[in-house]
Every structure is written in structure tokens, then in C-alpha cells.
PDB file of C-alpha atoms in Angstrom:
ATOM      1  CA  UNK A   1      89.554 113.478  76.852  1.00  0.00           C
ATOM      2  CA  UNK A   2      88.812 116.428  74.602  1.00  0.00           C
ATOM      3  CA  UNK A   3      89.297 117.031  70.871  1.00  0.00           C
ATOM      4  CA  UNK A   4      89.677 120.405  69.179  1.00  0.00           C
ATOM      5  CA  UNK A   5      91.683 122.188  66.433  1.00  0.00           C
ATOM      6  CA  UNK A   6      93.163 118.868  65.313  1.00  0.00           C
ATOM      7  CA  UNK A   7      94.826 118.197  68.648  1.00  0.00           C
ATOM      8  CA  UNK A   8      93.771 115.770  71.411  1.00  0.00           C
ATOM      9  CA  UNK A   9      94.411 116.800  75.017  1.00  0.00           C
ATOM     10  CA  UNK A  10      94.470 114.122  77.735  1.00  0.00           C
ATOM     11  CA  UNK A  11      94.272 114.943  81.438  1.00  0.00           C
ATOM     12  CA  UNK A  12      95.580 112.618  84.141  1.00  0.00           C
ATOM     13  CA  UNK A  13      97.349 112.726  87.476  1.00  0.00           C
ATOM     14  CA  UNK A  14     100.145 110.323  88.441  1.00  0.00           C
ATOM     15  CA  UNK A  15     102.604 110.499  91.398  1.00  0.00           C
ATOM     16  CA  UNK A  16     102.384 113.734  93.445  1.00  0.00           C
ATOM     17  CA  UNK A  17     106.115 114.034  94.121  1.00  0.00           C
ATOM     18  CA  UNK A  18     109.034 115.386  92.120  1.00  0.00           C
ATOM     19  CA  UNK A  19     107.340 117.150  89.179  1.00  0.00           C
ATOM     20  CA  UNK A  20     108.776 120.522  88.072  1.00  0.00           C
ATOM     21  CA  UNK A  21     106.320 123.417  87.697  1.00  0.00           C
ATOM     22  CA  UNK A  22     105.274 124.353  84.153  1.00  0.00           C
ATOM     23  CA  UNK A  23     107.688 121.983  82.353  1.00  0.00           C
ATOM     24  CA  UNK A  24     106.563 121.879  78.705  1.00  0.00           C
ATOM     25  CA  UNK A  25     107.710 119.519  75.965  1.00  0.00           C
ATOM     26  CA  UNK A  26     106.221 119.830  72.465  1.00  0.00           C
ATOM     27  CA  UNK A  27     107.330 117.500  69.612  1.00  0.00           C
ATOM     28  CA  UNK A  28     111.139 117.490  69.511  1.00  0.00           C
ATOM     29  CA  UNK A  29     111.645 121.113  70.595  1.00  0.00           C
ATOM     30  CA  UNK A  30     112.115 122.115  74.229  1.00  0.00           C
ATOM     31  CA  UNK A  31     111.645 125.690  75.389  1.00  0.00           C
ATOM     32  CA  UNK A  32     110.610 127.714  78.435  1.00  0.00           C
ATOM     33  CA  UNK A  33     106.990 128.849  78.520  1.00  0.00           C
ATOM     34  CA  UNK A  34     104.289 130.130  80.841  1.00  0.00           C
ATOM     35  CA  UNK A  35     100.954 128.350  81.405  1.00  0.00           C
ATOM     36  CA  UNK A  36      98.038 130.822  81.691  1.00  0.00           C
ATOM     37  CA  UNK A  37      94.444 129.837  82.472  1.00  0.00           C
ATOM     38  CA  UNK A  38      91.711 132.103  81.028  1.00  0.00           C
ATOM     39  CA  UNK A  39      87.952 132.032  80.768  1.00  0.00           C
ATOM     40  CA  UNK A  40      85.844 132.855  77.718  1.00  0.00           C
ATOM     41  CA  UNK A  41      84.054 135.696  79.507  1.00  0.00           C
ATOM     42  CA  UNK A  42      86.954 137.664  80.917  1.00  0.00           C
ATOM     43  CA  UNK A  43      90.267 139.086  79.858  1.00  0.00           C
ATOM     44  CA  UNK A  44      91.631 138.622  83.361  1.00  0.00           C
ATOM     45  CA  UNK A  45      94.027 135.791  84.115  1.00  0.00           C
ATOM     46  CA  UNK A  46      93.151 133.224  86.777  1.00  0.00           C
ATOM     47  CA  UNK A  47      95.890 133.078  89.405  1.00  0.00           C
ATOM     48  CA  UNK A  48      96.916 129.555  90.475  1.00  0.00           C
ATOM     49  CA  UNK A  49      97.914 129.503  94.146  1.00  0.00           C
ATOM     50  CA  UNK A  50     100.634 126.845  94.411  1.00  0.00           C
ATOM     51  CA  UNK A  51     101.525 125.369  97.766  1.00  0.00           C
ATOM     52  CA  UNK A  52     104.179 122.816  98.730  1.00  0.00           C
ATOM     53  CA  UNK A  53     103.963 119.714  96.463  1.00  0.00           C
ATOM     54  CA  UNK A  54     101.515 121.530  94.082  1.00  0.00           C
ATOM     55  CA  UNK A  55     102.468 121.790  90.420  1.00  0.00           C
ATOM     56  CA  UNK A  56     101.101 122.100  86.885  1.00  0.00           C
ATOM     57  CA  UNK A  57     102.987 120.560  83.926  1.00  0.00           C
ATOM     58  CA  UNK A  58     102.379 120.210  80.192  1.00  0.00           C
ATOM     59  CA  UNK A  59     104.251 117.212  78.733  1.00  0.00           C
ATOM     60  CA  UNK A  60     104.363 115.185  75.531  1.00  0.00           C
ATOM     61  CA  UNK A  61     104.933 111.421  75.552  1.00  0.00           C
ATOM     62  CA  UNK A  62     106.796 109.310  72.993  1.00  0.00           C
ATOM     63  CA  UNK A  63     103.611 108.829  70.953  1.00  0.00           C
ATOM     64  CA  UNK A  64     103.272 112.567  70.387  1.00  0.00           C
ATOM     65  CA  UNK A  65     100.225 112.974  72.658  1.00  0.00           C
ATOM     66  CA  UNK A  66     100.223 116.104  74.837  1.00  0.00           C
ATOM     67  CA  UNK A  67      99.130 115.850  78.480  1.00  0.00           C
ATOM     68  CA  UNK A  68      98.463 118.380  81.227  1.00  0.00           C
ATOM     69  CA  UNK A  69      99.638 117.001  84.581  1.00  0.00           C
ATOM     70  CA  UNK A  70      98.168 118.669  87.679  1.00  0.00           C
ATOM     71  CA  UNK A  71      99.384 118.102  91.259  1.00  0.00           C
ATOM     72  CA  UNK A  72      97.309 119.348  94.218  1.00  0.00           C
ATOM     73  CA  UNK A  73      94.473 120.633  91.981  1.00  0.00           C
ATOM     74  CA  UNK A  74      91.314 119.287  90.394  1.00  0.00           C
ATOM     75  CA  UNK A  75      90.439 119.317  86.701  1.00  0.00           C
ATOM     76  CA  UNK A  76      86.708 119.840  86.300  1.00  0.00           C
ATOM     77  CA  UNK A  77      85.634 118.318  82.969  1.00  0.00           C
ATOM     78  CA  UNK A  78      82.505 119.817  81.370  1.00  0.00           C
ATOM     79  CA  UNK A  79      81.300 121.711  78.326  1.00  0.00           C
ATOM     80  CA  UNK A  80      82.438 124.916  80.044  1.00  0.00           C
ATOM     81  CA  UNK A  81      86.046 126.154  80.159  1.00  0.00           C
ATOM     82  CA  UNK A  82      88.382 124.074  82.310  1.00  0.00           C
ATOM     83  CA  UNK A  83      88.666 125.305  85.897  1.00  0.00           C
ATOM     84  CA  UNK A  84      91.657 124.581  88.118  1.00  0.00           C
ATOM     85  CA  UNK A  85      91.036 124.991  91.834  1.00  0.00           C
ATOM     86  CA  UNK A  86      92.560 124.091  95.180  1.00  0.00           C
ATOM     87  CA  UNK A  87      89.189 123.589  96.849  1.00  0.00           C
ATOM     88  CA  UNK A  88      88.255 121.142  99.590  1.00  0.00           C
ATOM     89  CA  UNK A  89      85.732 118.380  99.580  1.00  0.00           C
ATOM     90  CA  UNK A  90      84.291 116.454 102.479  1.00  0.00           C
ATOM     91  CA  UNK A  91      81.832 113.640 102.834  1.00  0.00           C
ATOM     92  CA  UNK A  92      79.750 111.978 105.505  1.00  0.00           C
ATOM     93  CA  UNK A  93      78.382 108.531 105.697  1.00  0.00           C
ATOM     94  CA  UNK A  94      77.692 105.533 107.850  1.00  0.00           C
ATOM     95  CA  UNK A  95      79.374 102.186 108.020  1.00  0.00           C
ATOM     96  CA  UNK A  96      77.981  98.998 109.501  1.00  0.00           C
ATOM     97  CA  UNK A  97      79.423  95.537 109.713  1.00  0.00           C
ATOM     98  CA  UNK A  98      78.448  92.127 110.993  1.00  0.00           C
ATOM     99  CA  UNK A  99      80.554  89.126 111.804  1.00  0.00           C
ATOM    100  CA  UNK A 100      79.979  85.532 112.801  1.00  0.00           C
ATOM    101  CA  UNK A 101      82.191  83.036 114.550  1.00  0.00           C
ATOM    102  CA  UNK A 102      81.173  79.410 114.761  1.00  0.00           C
ATOM    103  CA  UNK A 103      82.873  76.429 116.288  1.00  0.00           C
ATOM    104  CA  UNK A 104      82.118  72.802 116.949  1.00  0.00           C
ATOM    105  CA  UNK A 105      83.664  70.604 119.570  1.00  0.00           C
ATOM    106  CA  UNK A 106      83.409  67.177 121.046  1.00  0.00           C
ATOM    107  CA  UNK A 107      84.484  66.001 124.455  1.00  0.00           C
ATOM    108  CA  UNK A 108      84.558  62.870 126.541  1.00  0.00           C
ATOM    109  CA  UNK A 109      84.675  62.390 130.283  1.00  0.00           C
ATOM    110  CA  UNK A 110      85.236  58.988 131.720  1.00  0.00           C
ATOM    111  CA  UNK A 111      85.840  57.832 135.250  1.00  0.00           C
ATOM    112  CA  UNK A 112      86.762  54.583 136.932  1.00  0.00           C
ATOM    113  CA  UNK A 113      86.670  53.676 140.570  1.00  0.00           C
ATOM    114  CA  UNK A 114      87.149  50.757 142.866  1.00  0.00           C
ATOM    115  CA  UNK A 115      85.968  50.207 146.394  1.00  0.00           C
ATOM    116  CA  UNK A 116      86.363  47.603 149.116  1.00  0.00           C
ATOM    117  CA  UNK A 117      84.174  46.914 152.086  1.00  0.00           C
ATOM    118  CA  UNK A 118      85.229  44.774 155.011  1.00  0.00           C
ATOM    119  CA  UNK A 119      83.732  44.430 158.485  1.00  0.00           C
ATOM    120  CA  UNK A 120      84.430  42.595 161.673  1.00  0.00           C
ATOM    121  CA  UNK A 121      82.561  42.329 164.959  1.00  0.00           C
ATOM    122  CA  UNK A 122      79.066  41.788 166.064  1.00  0.00           C
ATOM    123  CA  UNK A 123      76.518  44.267 164.868  1.00  0.00           C
ATOM    124  CA  UNK A 124      79.115  46.649 163.473  1.00  0.00           C
ATOM    125  CA  UNK A 125      80.127  47.335 159.895  1.00  0.00           C
ATOM    126  CA  UNK A 126      83.065  49.388 158.874  1.00  0.00           C
ATOM    127  CA  UNK A 127      84.320  49.991 155.339  1.00  0.00           C
ATOM    128  CA  UNK A 128      86.624  52.085 153.255  1.00  0.00           C
ATOM    129  CA  UNK A 129      86.329  52.921 149.586  1.00  0.00           C
ATOM    130  CA  UNK A 130      87.991  55.010 146.909  1.00  0.00           C
ATOM    131  CA  UNK A 131      86.624  56.469 143.641  1.00  0.00           C
ATOM    132  CA  UNK A 132      88.835  58.195 141.107  1.00  0.00           C
ATOM    133  CA  UNK A 133      88.031  59.570 137.637  1.00  0.00           C
ATOM    134  CA  UNK A 134      89.783  61.340 134.810  1.00  0.00           C
ATOM    135  CA  UNK A 135      88.300  63.099 131.793  1.00  0.00           C
ATOM    136  CA  UNK A 136      89.277  65.195 128.740  1.00  0.00           C
ATOM    137  CA  UNK A 137      87.288  67.682 126.673  1.00  0.00           C
ATOM    138  CA  UNK A 138      88.597  68.994 123.339  1.00  0.00           C
ATOM    139  CA  UNK A 139      86.988  71.110 120.593  1.00  0.00           C
ATOM    140  CA  UNK A 140      87.818  72.521 117.148  1.00  0.00           C
ATOM    141  CA  UNK A 141      86.278  75.507 115.357  1.00  0.00           C
ATOM    142  CA  UNK A 142      86.137  77.110 111.869  1.00  0.00           C
ATOM    143  CA  UNK A 143      86.364  80.781 112.727  1.00  0.00           C
ATOM    144  CA  UNK A 144      88.956  83.489 113.284  1.00  0.00           C
ATOM    145  CA  UNK A 145      89.564  85.394 116.464  1.00  0.00           C
ATOM    146  CA  UNK A 146      88.240  88.533 114.740  1.00  0.00           C
ATOM    147  CA  UNK A 147      84.902  86.890 114.005  1.00  0.00           C
ATOM    148  CA  UNK A 148      85.434  87.167 110.233  1.00  0.00           C
ATOM    149  CA  UNK A 149      84.701  84.299 107.862  1.00  0.00           C
ATOM    150  CA  UNK A 150      87.365  84.024 105.128  1.00  0.00           C
ATOM    151  CA  UNK A 151      86.182  82.709 101.733  1.00  0.00           C
ATOM    152  CA  UNK A 152      88.224  79.967 100.094  1.00  0.00           C
ATOM    153  CA  UNK A 153      87.301  80.952  96.536  1.00  0.00           C
ATOM    154  CA  UNK A 154      85.867  83.890  94.596  1.00  0.00           C
ATOM    155  CA  UNK A 155      85.897  87.421  95.988  1.00  0.00           C
ATOM    156  CA  UNK A 156      88.230  87.992  98.977  1.00  0.00           C
ATOM    157  CA  UNK A 157      89.513  84.399  98.855  1.00  0.00           C
ATOM    158  CA  UNK A 158      92.268  83.783 101.393  1.00  0.00           C
ATOM    159  CA  UNK A 159      92.565  87.379 102.652  1.00  0.00           C
ATOM    160  CA  UNK A 160      94.128  87.978 106.070  1.00  0.00           C
ATOM    161  CA  UNK A 161      91.523  89.621 108.383  1.00  0.00           C
ATOM    162  CA  UNK A 162      94.316  90.855 110.657  1.00  0.00           C
ATOM    163  CA  UNK A 163      95.684  92.975 107.790  1.00  0.00           C
ATOM    164  CA  UNK A 164      92.713  93.766 105.542  1.00  0.00           C
ATOM    165  CA  UNK A 165      88.966  94.363 105.468  1.00  0.00           C
ATOM    166  CA  UNK A 166      87.437  92.571 102.466  1.00  0.00           C
ATOM    167  CA  UNK A 167      83.752  91.728 101.988  1.00  0.00           C
ATOM    168  CA  UNK A 168      82.242  89.919  98.999  1.00  0.00           C
ATOM    169  CA  UNK A 169      79.228  92.235  98.982  1.00  0.00           C
ATOM    170  CA  UNK A 170      81.404  95.374  99.193  1.00  0.00           C
ATOM    171  CA  UNK A 171      82.655  95.430  95.616  1.00  0.00           C
ATOM    172  CA  UNK A 172      83.072  97.732  92.614  1.00  0.00           C
ATOM    173  CA  UNK A 173      80.702  95.876  90.287  1.00  0.00           C
ATOM    174  CA  UNK A 174      79.730  96.644  87.628  1.00  0.00           C
ATOM    175  CA  UNK A 175      83.247  97.913  86.922  1.00  0.00           C
ATOM    176  CA  UNK A 176      82.247  99.750  83.729  1.00  0.00           C
ATOM    177  CA  UNK A 177      79.992 102.292  85.419  1.00  0.00           C
ATOM    178  CA  UNK A 178      79.842 105.927  86.461  1.00  0.00           C
ATOM    179  CA  UNK A 179      78.878 106.509  90.092  1.00  0.00           C
ATOM    180  CA  UNK A 180      78.430 109.330  92.547  1.00  0.00           C
ATOM    181  CA  UNK A 181      80.674 109.819  95.563  1.00  0.00           C
ATOM    182  CA  UNK A 182      80.576 107.015  98.138  1.00  0.00           C
ATOM    183  CA  UNK A 183      82.169 107.470 101.590  1.00  0.00           C
ATOM    184  CA  UNK A 184      84.648 104.922 102.961  1.00  0.00           C
ATOM    185  CA  UNK A 185      86.793 104.620 106.083  1.00  0.00           C
ATOM    186  CA  UNK A 186      90.225 103.175 106.838  1.00  0.00           C
ATOM    187  CA  UNK A 187      90.201 101.843 110.413  1.00  0.00           C
ATOM    188  CA  UNK A 188      92.180  99.684 112.818  1.00  0.00           C
ATOM    189  CA  UNK A 189      95.340  99.823 110.656  1.00  0.00           C
ATOM    190  CA  UNK A 190      93.597  97.647 108.021  1.00  0.00           C
ATOM    191  CA  UNK A 191      93.653  97.861 104.214  1.00  0.00           C
ATOM    192  CA  UNK A 192      90.215  98.508 102.696  1.00  0.00           C
ATOM    193  CA  UNK A 193      89.880  96.077  99.772  1.00  0.00           C
ATOM    194  CA  UNK A 194      87.289  96.246  96.965  1.00  0.00           C
ATOM    195  CA  UNK A 195      86.978  93.306  94.545  1.00  0.00           C
ATOM    196  CA  UNK A 196      85.598  93.697  91.016  1.00  0.00           C
ATOM    197  CA  UNK A 197      85.259  91.672  87.829  1.00  0.00           C
ATOM    198  CA  UNK A 198      87.081  93.214  84.880  1.00  0.00           C
ATOM    199  CA  UNK A 199      85.089  92.588  81.683  1.00  0.00           C
ATOM    200  CA  UNK A 200      86.735  91.351  78.510  1.00  0.00           C
ATOM    201  CA  UNK A 201      87.978  94.101  76.237  1.00  0.00           C
ATOM    202  CA  UNK A 202      85.480  93.003  73.571  1.00  0.00           C
ATOM    203  CA  UNK A 203      82.616  93.666  76.023  1.00  0.00           C
ATOM    204  CA  UNK A 204      83.953  97.130  76.889  1.00  0.00           C
ATOM    205  CA  UNK A 205      85.165  98.225  73.458  1.00  0.00           C
ATOM    206  CA  UNK A 206      83.540 101.667  73.735  1.00  0.00           C
ATOM    207  CA  UNK A 207      85.458 102.565  76.912  1.00  0.00           C
ATOM    208  CA  UNK A 208      88.665 104.508  76.274  1.00  0.00           C
ATOM    209  CA  UNK A 209      89.684 104.756  79.919  1.00  0.00           C
ATOM    210  CA  UNK A 210      88.239 105.127  83.401  1.00  0.00           C
ATOM    211  CA  UNK A 211      89.321 106.671  86.668  1.00  0.00           C
ATOM    212  CA  UNK A 212      88.608 106.883  90.387  1.00  0.00           C
ATOM    213  CA  UNK A 213      88.017 110.426  91.628  1.00  0.00           C
ATOM    214  CA  UNK A 214      88.998 110.772  95.295  1.00  0.00           C
ATOM    215  CA  UNK A 215      88.191 113.576  97.726  1.00  0.00           C
ATOM    216  CA  UNK A 216      88.574 113.913 101.500  1.00  0.00           C
ATOM    217  CA  UNK A 217      88.205 116.339 104.363  1.00  0.00           C
ATOM    218  CA  UNK A 218      91.294 114.915 106.071  1.00  0.00           C
ATOM    219  CA  UNK A 219      94.292 117.220 106.442  1.00  0.00           C
ATOM    220  CA  UNK A 220      97.528 116.764 104.511  1.00  0.00           C
ATOM    221  CA  UNK A 221      99.984 114.500 106.308  1.00  0.00           C
ATOM    222  CA  UNK A 222     103.763 114.821 106.558  1.00  0.00           C
ATOM    223  CA  UNK A 223     105.381 112.058 104.492  1.00  0.00           C
ATOM    224  CA  UNK A 224     108.609 112.319 106.498  1.00  0.00           C
ATOM    225  CA  UNK A 225     107.000 111.501 109.853  1.00  0.00           C
ATOM    226  CA  UNK A 226     103.458 110.129 109.263  1.00  0.00           C
ATOM    227  CA  UNK A 227     101.610 107.448 107.374  1.00  0.00           C
ATOM    228  CA  UNK A 228     100.090 108.798 104.160  1.00  0.00           C
ATOM    229  CA  UNK A 229      97.365 107.662 101.746  1.00  0.00           C
ATOM    230  CA  UNK A 230      98.208 104.754  99.417  1.00  0.00           C
ATOM    231  CA  UNK A 231      96.115 102.925  96.795  1.00  0.00           C
ATOM    232  CA  UNK A 232      96.885 100.300  94.174  1.00  0.00           C
ATOM    233  CA  UNK A 233      95.522  97.631  91.836  1.00  0.00           C
ATOM    234  CA  UNK A 234      96.273  93.969  92.585  1.00  0.00           C
ATOM    235  CA  UNK A 235      95.294  90.444  91.548  1.00  0.00           C
ATOM    236  CA  UNK A 236      94.770  89.277  95.154  1.00  0.00           C
ATOM    237  CA  UNK A 237      93.243  91.078  98.171  1.00  0.00           C
ATOM    238  CA  UNK A 238      95.857  93.406  99.704  1.00  0.00           C
ATOM    239  CA  UNK A 239      98.350  91.739  97.355  1.00  0.00           C
ATOM    240  CA  UNK A 240     101.392  92.983  95.411  1.00  0.00           C
ATOM    241  CA  UNK A 241     100.991  96.003  93.143  1.00  0.00           C
ATOM    242  CA  UNK A 242      99.901  95.062  89.617  1.00  0.00           C
ATOM    243  CA  UNK A 243     102.800  95.317  87.201  1.00  0.00           C
ATOM    244  CA  UNK A 244     102.579  98.258  84.834  1.00  0.00           C
ATOM    245  CA  UNK A 245     102.716 102.051  84.700  1.00  0.00           C
ATOM    246  CA  UNK A 246     101.045 104.095  87.468  1.00  0.00           C
ATOM    247  CA  UNK A 247      99.233 101.113  89.034  1.00  0.00           C
ATOM    248  CA  UNK A 248      99.734 102.577  92.519  1.00  0.00           C
ATOM    249  CA  UNK A 249      99.568 106.065  94.035  1.00  0.00           C
ATOM    250  CA  UNK A 250     100.822 107.733  97.220  1.00  0.00           C
ATOM    251  CA  UNK A 251      99.544 111.086  98.446  1.00  0.00           C
ATOM    252  CA  UNK A 252      99.713 113.269 101.533  1.00  0.00           C
ATOM    253  CA  UNK A 253      95.955 113.713 101.054  1.00  0.00           C
ATOM    254  CA  UNK A 254      93.372 111.505  99.303  1.00  0.00           C
ATOM    255  CA  UNK A 255      92.632 114.022  96.545  1.00  0.00           C
ATOM    256  CA  UNK A 256      93.445 112.823  93.045  1.00  0.00           C
ATOM    257  CA  UNK A 257      92.344 110.987  89.900  1.00  0.00           C
ATOM    258  CA  UNK A 258      93.534 107.369  89.607  1.00  0.00           C
ATOM    259  CA  UNK A 259      93.428 106.226  85.960  1.00  0.00           C
ATOM    260  CA  UNK A 260      93.085 102.788  84.358  1.00  0.00           C
ATOM    261  CA  UNK A 261      92.548 101.469  80.832  1.00  0.00           C
ATOM    262  CA  UNK A 262      92.126  98.330  78.747  1.00  0.00           C
ATOM    263  CA  UNK A 263      93.370 100.141  75.633  1.00  0.00           C
ATOM    264  CA  UNK A 264      96.951  98.958  75.118  1.00  0.00           C
ATOM    265  CA  UNK A 265      97.848 102.213  73.295  1.00  0.00           C
ATOM    266  CA  UNK A 266      97.500 104.030  76.661  1.00  0.00           C
ATOM    267  CA  UNK A 267      99.407 101.531  78.812  1.00  0.00           C
ATOM    268  CA  UNK A 268     102.444 103.818  78.977  1.00  0.00           C
ATOM    269  CA  UNK A 269     100.331 106.632  80.454  1.00  0.00           C
ATOM    270  CA  UNK A 270      98.092 104.896  83.010  1.00  0.00           C
ATOM    271  CA  UNK A 271      97.520 101.497  84.621  1.00  0.00           C
ATOM    272  CA  UNK A 272      96.778  98.873  81.988  1.00  0.00           C
ATOM    273  CA  UNK A 273      94.458  96.200  83.449  1.00  0.00           C
ATOM    274  CA  UNK A 274      94.639  93.867  80.471  1.00  0.00           C
ATOM    275  CA  UNK A 275      92.131  92.730  77.860  1.00  0.00           C
ATOM    276  CA  UNK A 276      90.925  89.481  79.465  1.00  0.00           C
ATOM    277  CA  UNK A 277      88.055  89.200  81.937  1.00  0.00           C
ATOM    278  CA  UNK A 278      89.322  88.426  85.446  1.00  0.00           C
ATOM    279  CA  UNK A 279      88.832  89.084  89.148  1.00  0.00           C
ATOM    280  CA  UNK A 280      90.827  92.067  90.464  1.00  0.00           C
ATOM    281  CA  UNK A 281      91.100  94.331  93.510  1.00  0.00           C
ATOM    282  CA  UNK A 282      91.472  98.025  94.376  1.00  0.00           C
ATOM    283  CA  UNK A 283      93.200  98.547  97.746  1.00  0.00           C
ATOM    284  CA  UNK A 284      93.255 101.624 100.038  1.00  0.00           C
ATOM    285  CA  UNK A 285      95.430 102.102 103.122  1.00  0.00           C
ATOM    286  CA  UNK A 286      97.551 104.591 105.022  1.00  0.00           C
ATOM    287  CA  UNK A 287     101.226 103.696 105.497  1.00  0.00           C
ATOM    288  CA  UNK A 288     104.697 105.190 105.396  1.00  0.00           C
ATOM    289  CA  UNK A 289     106.393 105.814 102.034  1.00  0.00           C
ATOM    290  CA  UNK A 290     109.995 104.597 102.123  1.00  0.00           C
ATOM    291  CA  UNK A 291     111.218 107.269  99.689  1.00  0.00           C
ATOM    292  CA  UNK A 292     110.354 110.085 102.099  1.00  0.00           C
ATOM    293  CA  UNK A 293     109.946 108.554 105.568  1.00  0.00           C
ATOM    294  CA  UNK A 294     112.745 109.559 107.947  1.00  0.00           C
ATOM    295  CA  UNK A 295     112.750 106.267 109.905  1.00  0.00           C
ATOM    296  CA  UNK A 296     112.613 102.586 109.013  1.00  0.00           C
ATOM    297  CA  UNK A 297     109.896 101.931 106.441  1.00  0.00           C
ATOM    298  CA  UNK A 298     109.573  98.514 104.800  1.00  0.00           C
ATOM    299  CA  UNK A 299     107.175  95.575 104.417  1.00  0.00           C
ATOM    300  CA  UNK A 300     107.583  94.720 108.104  1.00  0.00           C
ATOM    301  CA  UNK A 301     107.379  98.337 109.296  1.00  0.00           C
ATOM    302  CA  UNK A 302     104.476 100.071 107.526  1.00  0.00           C
ATOM    303  CA  UNK A 303     104.077 102.619 110.358  1.00  0.00           C
ATOM    304  CA  UNK A 304     100.264 102.545 110.131  1.00  0.00           C
ATOM    305  CA  UNK A 305      98.622 104.807 112.694  1.00  0.00           C
ATOM    306  CA  UNK A 306      95.434 103.907 114.548  1.00  0.00           C
ATOM    307  CA  UNK A 307      93.688 107.086 113.383  1.00  0.00           C
ATOM    308  CA  UNK A 308      90.572 106.724 111.218  1.00  0.00           C
ATOM    309  CA  UNK A 309      90.822 108.087 107.669  1.00  0.00           C
ATOM    310  CA  UNK A 310      87.634 109.032 105.800  1.00  0.00           C
ATOM    311  CA  UNK A 311      87.569 109.571 102.029  1.00  0.00           C
ATOM    312  CA  UNK A 312      85.056 109.561  99.166  1.00  0.00           C
ATOM    313  CA  UNK A 313      85.351 107.719  95.846  1.00  0.00           C
ATOM    314  CA  UNK A 314      83.415 108.168  92.615  1.00  0.00           C
ATOM    315  CA  UNK A 315      84.054 106.043  89.518  1.00  0.00           C
ATOM    316  CA  UNK A 316      84.096 107.654  86.056  1.00  0.00           C
ATOM    317  CA  UNK A 317      84.199 106.292  82.506  1.00  0.00           C
ATOM    318  CA  UNK A 318      85.340 108.074  79.321  1.00  0.00           C
ATOM    319  CA  UNK A 319      84.372 106.760  75.902  1.00  0.00           C
ATOM    320  CA  UNK A 320      85.997 107.366  72.561  1.00  0.00           C
TER     321      UNK A 320
END
């Protein structure tokens, strides 16, 4: 967030669909205008190349704060002039995983048999006998067919390994931190889940808001016929979307800024996580979006493809 000439300008990106290009609202007056991007060192205008679903909007909320909303572009924040670009970003990385499956079992096998022996004659001995046995062997185990151990408390407690990938050691702690880009993968139609511990507001009083910056080398997908990128905050692994404003995001490509705050004055502009310390989750998946998908798309028909999806995430913090 920047300050200058008595006005505060806040940059954020919300849903990528349905935003009109260059819609401007200032105070109580509404008028048509043109947004022009310039640099300090040139009199030439910078041309913004807009493609399908790209847009740039300047809006004012009910509190009187003015925001620039950018769809399909990046906002590069620095001491230099703001640069809007439609560039690409790609990342490489490795992913390893281990799994254990243990089971214990007990079994019993018992057999009973009876035999008779009779003989007649001199010097001869004949006999007949029978021996029968029955047995059972049963066992019970404490593992899943996928070889994944599911915690009963703490991080990832009770998650479904057939629907999600959640590991206690793969988390976003400390939550109040700035990080570089880290590569992740969505595989096997699973949701990638990242637990974290939200600090109390009193312990993070200097943080105005934070955001996840996402980039990918994956192509844009067609929302009408393909699964697209989806992320959201939740209170349980792969659980329902956290109630609030902009607590989930869909995109045809994993390129965006996903904002959160503990400042209640911003809860109408970005996802408000609350002021109390608690365990929370960030979830990433690809699935159909019912608003745009041409076929059946619901909780029982997510239309997840088996294709891998690679994306990078960096976490950023902005103070007051």
C-alpha cells in the first residue's frame, strides 16, 4: 500500500471474471475516464495489451478508499514507478514423499481328528483312520490403502487421503513471513493442503495485510470445458470455504495475488481471517467452476483432470 499527496492507493486482485475495463468511481461522482500508465523518464504512454478476461479498473469502496483492480496483469511494487505487464513466469523444483502402512493381526488354527484301528487274523493288522482339521486366521490394521497415516489431532487431522494431500511438515509457518517463490504440484486429482497457525492480532499488530503471489508456466485453461485453478482458505483440510469476502479464487491460470488481513477495517476488501490465534488451511486444486462450465459441475462432479499442474507461491507481508 502506498501513500502520497494525501491519498492512499491500495492494490489487490479479486475474482478474474466479469469486471468492466477502466470503470472508475470517485467519491459520489461517476464519469467516463481513461487510465494511462506513464514512467518518470519518458513522455511516451505504455500500451496495455488486453486479452480475453484481462481488465484494469479503478474503483472506490464505501469507505472512500480508492483501489486499482488488475485482471491478467501483475503489479510490481517497488520504489520505482508501477509497471503493469502481461509477462510469464515459470518455476522448477522437486517433490519427494514417503508413506508408511502398518498392520497387526492375530490368527488361530486348530484341528481335531479321530482314528480307529481294528485287526483280525493271524499275523495281519489292518486299520482305517480319519483326521480332519479346521482353522481361521484374521487380522486388523491401522493404515489406509494409500499408505498415508492420518493424524487424529493437530495439523491435517481427519483429512481424506483419497481427496487431499496434507502433511504436517508441509505447512506455511511462520504465517507472518515474507518468502521467495516455492514450487508446488497438484497431482492425482488431489487438493494440495497447507496448514498454518494464525497468530493473535495482538502479536501481529504491525501487519496491515498479507498476500500470496502465484505464478505458473501452465497455459490458460478453458473454463467452459476444463478444470481450472481454485484456491481458498478453510478451517479444516480441504474443507468449506471460510466465510467472508474474497476468501476463495478461481482462475484460468495460477497467476494472481490472493489477499488476507486481520485488520477488520479491510474485511470488506479482502479475506478477513479473524483476530484470534487458530489453526487454518490454504487449499489448492484444479476443478470445474459451475458458473462457466458447460456440463454438470457440482460437489459430486468436480471434473478434475489427471494432468499435473505446477505453480509457484511466494508469501508477502505489508506493514502500516
